[in-house]
């Protein structure tokens, strides 16, 4: 192998390494965090959906969650639509 081929392989390896650490690894961490969030949902938790709806969980089913919004209306949303779980500091 000549110097140009070795340089190309090194640059390709560096490119793949950067791609992994900048794109793949953070995406996997976000997926893991979201899966942990989905498994920790219980009645009474304050949540925000990915659409921006704020509510409190009334019941949790296998594939959906019923949330109660401020007006008292109950909404059934997909579990995957829950984007964020409120903490006590969020309740201002």
mmCIF file of C-alpha atoms in Angstrom:
data_model
loop_
_atom_site.group_PDB
_atom_site.id
_atom_site.type_symbol
_atom_site.label_atom_id
_atom_site.label_comp_id
_atom_site.label_asym_id
_atom_site.label_seq_id
_atom_site.Cartn_x
_atom_site.Cartn_y
_atom_site.Cartn_z
ATOM 1 C CA UNK A 1 0.000 0.000 0.000
ATOM 2 C CA UNK A 2 1.194 3.465 -0.759
ATOM 3 C CA UNK A 3 1.045 6.567 1.456
ATOM 4 C CA UNK A 4 -2.051 7.965 -0.258
ATOM 5 C CA UNK A 5 -4.103 4.808 0.442
ATOM 6 C CA UNK A 6 -3.078 4.751 4.113
ATOM 7 C CA UNK A 7 -3.979 8.432 4.460
ATOM 8 C CA UNK A 8 -7.381 7.773 2.901
ATOM 9 C CA UNK A 9 -8.098 4.922 5.348
ATOM 10 C CA UNK A 10 -7.013 7.042 8.324
ATOM 11 C CA UNK A 11 -9.224 9.929 7.224
ATOM 12 C CA UNK A 12 -12.152 7.546 6.665
ATOM 13 C CA UNK A 13 -11.687 6.093 10.161
ATOM 14 C CA UNK A 14 -11.538 9.591 11.677
ATOM 15 C CA UNK A 15 -14.657 10.605 9.781
ATOM 16 C CA UNK A 16 -16.541 7.538 11.036
ATOM 17 C CA UNK A 17 -15.351 8.201 14.598
ATOM 18 C CA UNK A 18 -16.562 11.792 14.474
ATOM 19 C CA UNK A 19 -19.862 10.694 12.942
ATOM 20 C CA UNK A 20 -20.358 8.161 15.744
ATOM 21 C CA UNK A 21 -19.569 10.541 18.606
ATOM 22 C CA UNK A 22 -21.439 13.533 17.180
ATOM 23 C CA UNK A 23 -24.572 11.836 15.788
ATOM 24 C CA UNK A 24 -25.103 8.171 16.656
ATOM 25 C CA UNK A 25 -24.103 8.148 20.330
ATOM 26 C CA UNK A 26 -26.179 11.202 21.375
ATOM 27 C CA UNK A 27 -29.227 9.836 19.496
ATOM 28 C CA UNK A 28 -28.952 6.501 21.320
ATOM 29 C CA UNK A 29 -28.726 8.348 24.656
ATOM 30 C CA UNK A 30 -31.869 10.352 23.841
ATOM 31 C CA UNK A 31 -33.700 7.126 22.921
ATOM 32 C CA UNK A 32 -32.590 5.504 26.182
ATOM 33 C CA UNK A 33 -33.697 8.542 28.219
ATOM 34 C CA UNK A 34 -37.099 8.587 26.472
ATOM 35 C CA UNK A 35 -37.583 4.850 27.117
ATOM 36 C CA UNK A 36 -36.790 5.422 30.809
ATOM 37 C CA UNK A 37 -39.321 8.276 30.860
ATOM 38 C CA UNK A 38 -42.020 6.062 29.297
ATOM 39 C CA UNK A 39 -41.448 3.294 31.839
ATOM 40 C CA UNK A 40 -41.569 5.690 34.797
ATOM 41 C CA UNK A 41 -44.945 7.318 34.024
ATOM 42 C CA UNK A 42 -47.495 6.927 36.833
ATOM 43 C CA UNK A 43 -50.842 8.470 37.743
ATOM 44 C CA UNK A 44 -50.450 12.003 39.102
ATOM 45 C CA UNK A 45 -47.302 12.910 37.162
ATOM 46 C CA UNK A 46 -47.329 16.288 35.471
ATOM 47 C CA UNK A 47 -46.340 15.977 31.819
ATOM 48 C CA UNK A 48 -45.900 18.026 28.666
ATOM 49 C CA UNK A 49 -46.642 16.394 25.311
ATOM 50 C CA UNK A 50 -44.469 16.895 22.252
ATOM 51 C CA UNK A 51 -47.286 19.125 20.970
ATOM 52 C CA UNK A 52 -46.958 21.398 24.013
ATOM 53 C CA UNK A 53 -50.050 20.297 25.958
ATOM 54 C CA UNK A 54 -49.585 20.471 29.729
ATOM 55 C CA UNK A 55 -51.508 18.027 31.891
ATOM 56 C CA UNK A 56 -51.570 15.518 34.724
ATOM 57 C CA UNK A 57 -51.709 11.777 34.102
ATOM 58 C CA UNK A 58 -55.047 10.214 35.053
ATOM 59 C CA UNK A 59 -54.264 6.682 33.869
ATOM 60 C CA UNK A 60 -51.585 4.780 31.997
ATOM 61 C CA UNK A 61 -52.296 1.973 29.533
ATOM 62 C CA UNK A 62 -49.984 -0.209 27.447
ATOM 63 C CA UNK A 63 -49.886 2.149 24.450
ATOM 64 C CA UNK A 64 -51.637 5.317 25.595
ATOM 65 C CA UNK A 65 -51.944 7.753 28.480
ATOM 66 C CA UNK A 66 -54.991 9.727 29.605
ATOM 67 C CA UNK A 67 -54.081 13.211 30.763
ATOM 68 C CA UNK A 68 -56.239 15.829 32.432
ATOM 69 C CA UNK A 69 -55.660 19.377 31.210
ATOM 70 C CA UNK A 70 -56.321 22.616 33.092
ATOM 71 C CA UNK A 71 -59.956 22.901 31.975
ATOM 72 C CA UNK A 72 -60.655 19.412 33.346
ATOM 73 C CA UNK A 73 -60.873 17.818 29.930
ATOM 74 C CA UNK A 74 -59.444 14.334 29.575
ATOM 75 C CA UNK A 75 -57.245 13.609 26.568
ATOM 76 C CA UNK A 76 -55.956 10.236 25.405
ATOM 77 C CA UNK A 77 -52.500 10.515 23.851
ATOM 78 C CA UNK A 78 -49.988 7.978 22.661
ATOM 79 C CA UNK A 79 -47.273 7.158 25.197
ATOM 80 C CA UNK A 80 -44.715 8.281 22.639
ATOM 81 C CA UNK A 81 -46.337 11.722 22.562
ATOM 82 C CA UNK A 82 -45.176 12.440 26.116
ATOM 83 C CA UNK A 83 -42.120 14.586 25.678
ATOM 84 C CA UNK A 84 -41.301 15.761 29.182
ATOM 85 C CA UNK A 85 -42.143 14.946 32.779
ATOM 86 C CA UNK A 86 -42.590 17.988 34.995
ATOM 87 C CA UNK A 87 -40.566 18.345 38.165
ATOM 88 C CA UNK A 88 -41.687 20.238 41.290
ATOM 89 C CA UNK A 89 -39.519 23.178 40.138
ATOM 90 C CA UNK A 90 -41.556 23.385 36.887
ATOM 91 C CA UNK A 91 -44.817 24.096 38.740
ATOM 92 C CA UNK A 92 -44.662 27.883 38.937
#
